[in-house]
């Protein structure tokens, strides 16, 4: 991480990485979506609506993963004063908010034919909605702090406090057994979904993760270029 | 209930928001880097 503390060194890596993440991410996401829509069988209970899984699960993972990234950037800023940590936090927030919104919307669309309702104040749904609002708060706070010339410490503290919501989202299906189904996919413990339906999911998971990474790198590059312009303008004005 | 309109709506939302995010990130990066380059040349 500290090897990337120099913005020039970071940009040397970020420029080619952006293109690769975009290209591979697009290819994998399109492959996974095509396979999920055409090559997998319908579920015996949910029928064709199970296909929403291939966009809903990656968006949930990235909505939560994005805030984990903000929390890591916050620690890096508060503890080590990493010069790119605040930039990284501000770059992750819009991408995380977008995927949290996709998760909420696709979940709601899935819920109507499956549960008979667009929305329920269930533990998982409510905690995910809170995450989306936390993202909006972070975007507003971080940009206000930047405009005032702050170092982003208040946004970093907010990012750390907001991370408390992540275990609540994760364990909500165990703590409040209401509408949302329990955990059906685990990194360590296998899956309760049949492989005939499950196999395109890793493709969309990796594909959308790469696209998320590309969006974050592009936002970081934009922020660094804007900072360069501001510094030059200050020097010219002085 | 026909499930396909729900599947189509979910994919439309996911793809359009992802493409929107990528397009906004790309445009803001290109314009910021172009501004920085033109200022350096001056």
GROMACS .gro file of C-alpha atoms in nm, chain A residues 11 15 18 22 26 33 36-37 48-49 51-52 54-55 94-95 98-99 101-102 105-106 109 112-113 118 208 211 214-215 217-219 221-222 225-226 228-229 232-233 236, chain B:
model
   84
   11UNK     CA    1  -0.088   0.660  -1.200
   15UNK     CA    2  -0.358   0.377  -1.636
   18UNK     CA    3  -0.813   0.074  -1.584
   22UNK     CA    4  -1.279  -0.252  -1.808
   26UNK     CA    5  -1.716  -0.625  -1.956
   33UNK     CA    6  -2.542  -1.245  -1.803
   36UNK     CA    7  -2.765  -1.677  -1.686
   37UNK     CA    8  -3.042  -1.573  -1.923
   48UNK     CA    9  -3.759  -1.791  -1.432
   49UNK     CA   10  -3.730  -1.512  -1.171
   51UNK     CA   11  -3.228  -1.542  -1.314
   52UNK     CA   12  -3.231  -1.207  -1.128
   54UNK     CA   13  -2.695  -1.312  -1.148
   55UNK     CA   14  -2.721  -0.932  -1.111
   94UNK     CA   15  -2.033   0.669  -0.582
   95UNK     CA   16  -1.959   0.318  -0.713
   98UNK     CA   17  -2.469   0.271  -0.735
   99UNK     CA   18  -2.435  -0.101  -0.658
  101UNK     CA   19  -2.908   0.099  -0.536
  102UNK     CA   20  -2.895  -0.182  -0.795
  105UNK     CA   21  -3.402  -0.218  -0.697
  106UNK     CA   22  -3.335  -0.568  -0.834
  109UNK     CA   23  -3.827  -0.644  -0.857
  112UNK     CA   24  -4.286  -0.883  -0.628
  113UNK     CA   25  -4.335  -1.220  -0.810
  118UNK     CA   26  -4.223  -0.485  -0.372
  208UNK     CA   27  -1.898  -0.665  -1.202
  211UNK     CA   28  -1.606  -0.297  -1.353
  214UNK     CA   29  -1.236   0.030  -1.315
  215UNK     CA   30  -1.491   0.293  -1.203
  217UNK     CA   31  -0.964   0.390  -1.066
  218UNK     CA   32  -1.121   0.633  -1.314
  219UNK     CA   33  -1.263   0.843  -1.029
  221UNK     CA   34  -0.751   0.953  -1.172
  222UNK     CA   35  -1.010   1.232  -1.215
  225UNK     CA   36  -0.599   1.546  -1.217
  226UNK     CA   37  -0.839   1.797  -1.054
  228UNK     CA   38  -0.314   1.897  -1.003
  229UNK     CA   39  -0.516   2.171  -1.179
  232UNK     CA   40  -0.123   2.482  -1.055
  233UNK     CA   41  -0.391   2.752  -1.048
  236UNK     CA   42  -0.020   3.085  -1.094
  239UNK     CA   43  -4.783  -1.408  -1.325
  240UNK     CA   44  -4.549  -1.382  -1.626
  241UNK     CA   45  -4.195  -1.365  -1.474
  242UNK     CA   46  -4.013  -1.232  -1.782
  243UNK     CA   47  -4.110  -0.861  -1.744
  244UNK     CA   48  -3.958  -0.874  -1.392
  245UNK     CA   49  -3.639  -1.041  -1.518
  246UNK     CA   50  -3.613  -0.787  -1.802
  247UNK     CA   51  -3.672  -0.494  -1.562
  248UNK     CA   52  -3.404  -0.620  -1.318
  249UNK     CA   53  -3.145  -0.658  -1.594
  250UNK     CA   54  -3.235  -0.320  -1.745
  251UNK     CA   55  -3.186  -0.150  -1.408
  252UNK     CA   56  -2.856  -0.330  -1.338
  253UNK     CA   57  -2.706  -0.274  -1.684
  254UNK     CA   58  -2.818   0.088  -1.727
  255UNK     CA   59  -2.696   0.196  -1.380
  256UNK     CA   60  -2.360   0.018  -1.429
  257UNK     CA   61  -2.312   0.171  -1.775
  258UNK     CA   62  -2.415   0.512  -1.635
  259UNK     CA   63  -2.157   0.483  -1.354
  260UNK     CA   64  -1.881   0.382  -1.597
  261UNK     CA   65  -1.972   0.657  -1.848
  262UNK     CA   66  -1.980   0.927  -1.576
  263UNK     CA   67  -1.646   0.804  -1.432
  264UNK     CA   68  -1.486   0.794  -1.777
  265UNK     CA   69  -1.612   1.140  -1.886
  266UNK     CA   70  -1.506   1.305  -1.557
  267UNK     CA   71  -1.161   1.137  -1.580
  268UNK     CA   72  -1.107   1.239  -1.943
  269UNK     CA   73  -1.214   1.601  -1.888
  270UNK     CA   74  -1.004   1.637  -1.569
  271UNK     CA   75  -0.694   1.484  -1.732
  272UNK     CA   76  -0.742   1.700  -2.045
  273UNK     CA   77  -0.766   2.014  -1.827
  274UNK     CA   78  -0.450   1.914  -1.637
  275UNK     CA   79  -0.262   1.844  -1.964
  276UNK     CA   80  -0.364   2.173  -2.127
  277UNK     CA   81  -0.261   2.370  -1.818
  278UNK     CA   82   0.078   2.193  -1.813
  279UNK     CA   83   0.136   2.277  -2.182
  280UNK     CA   84   0.057   2.646  -2.114
   0.00000   0.00000   0.00000
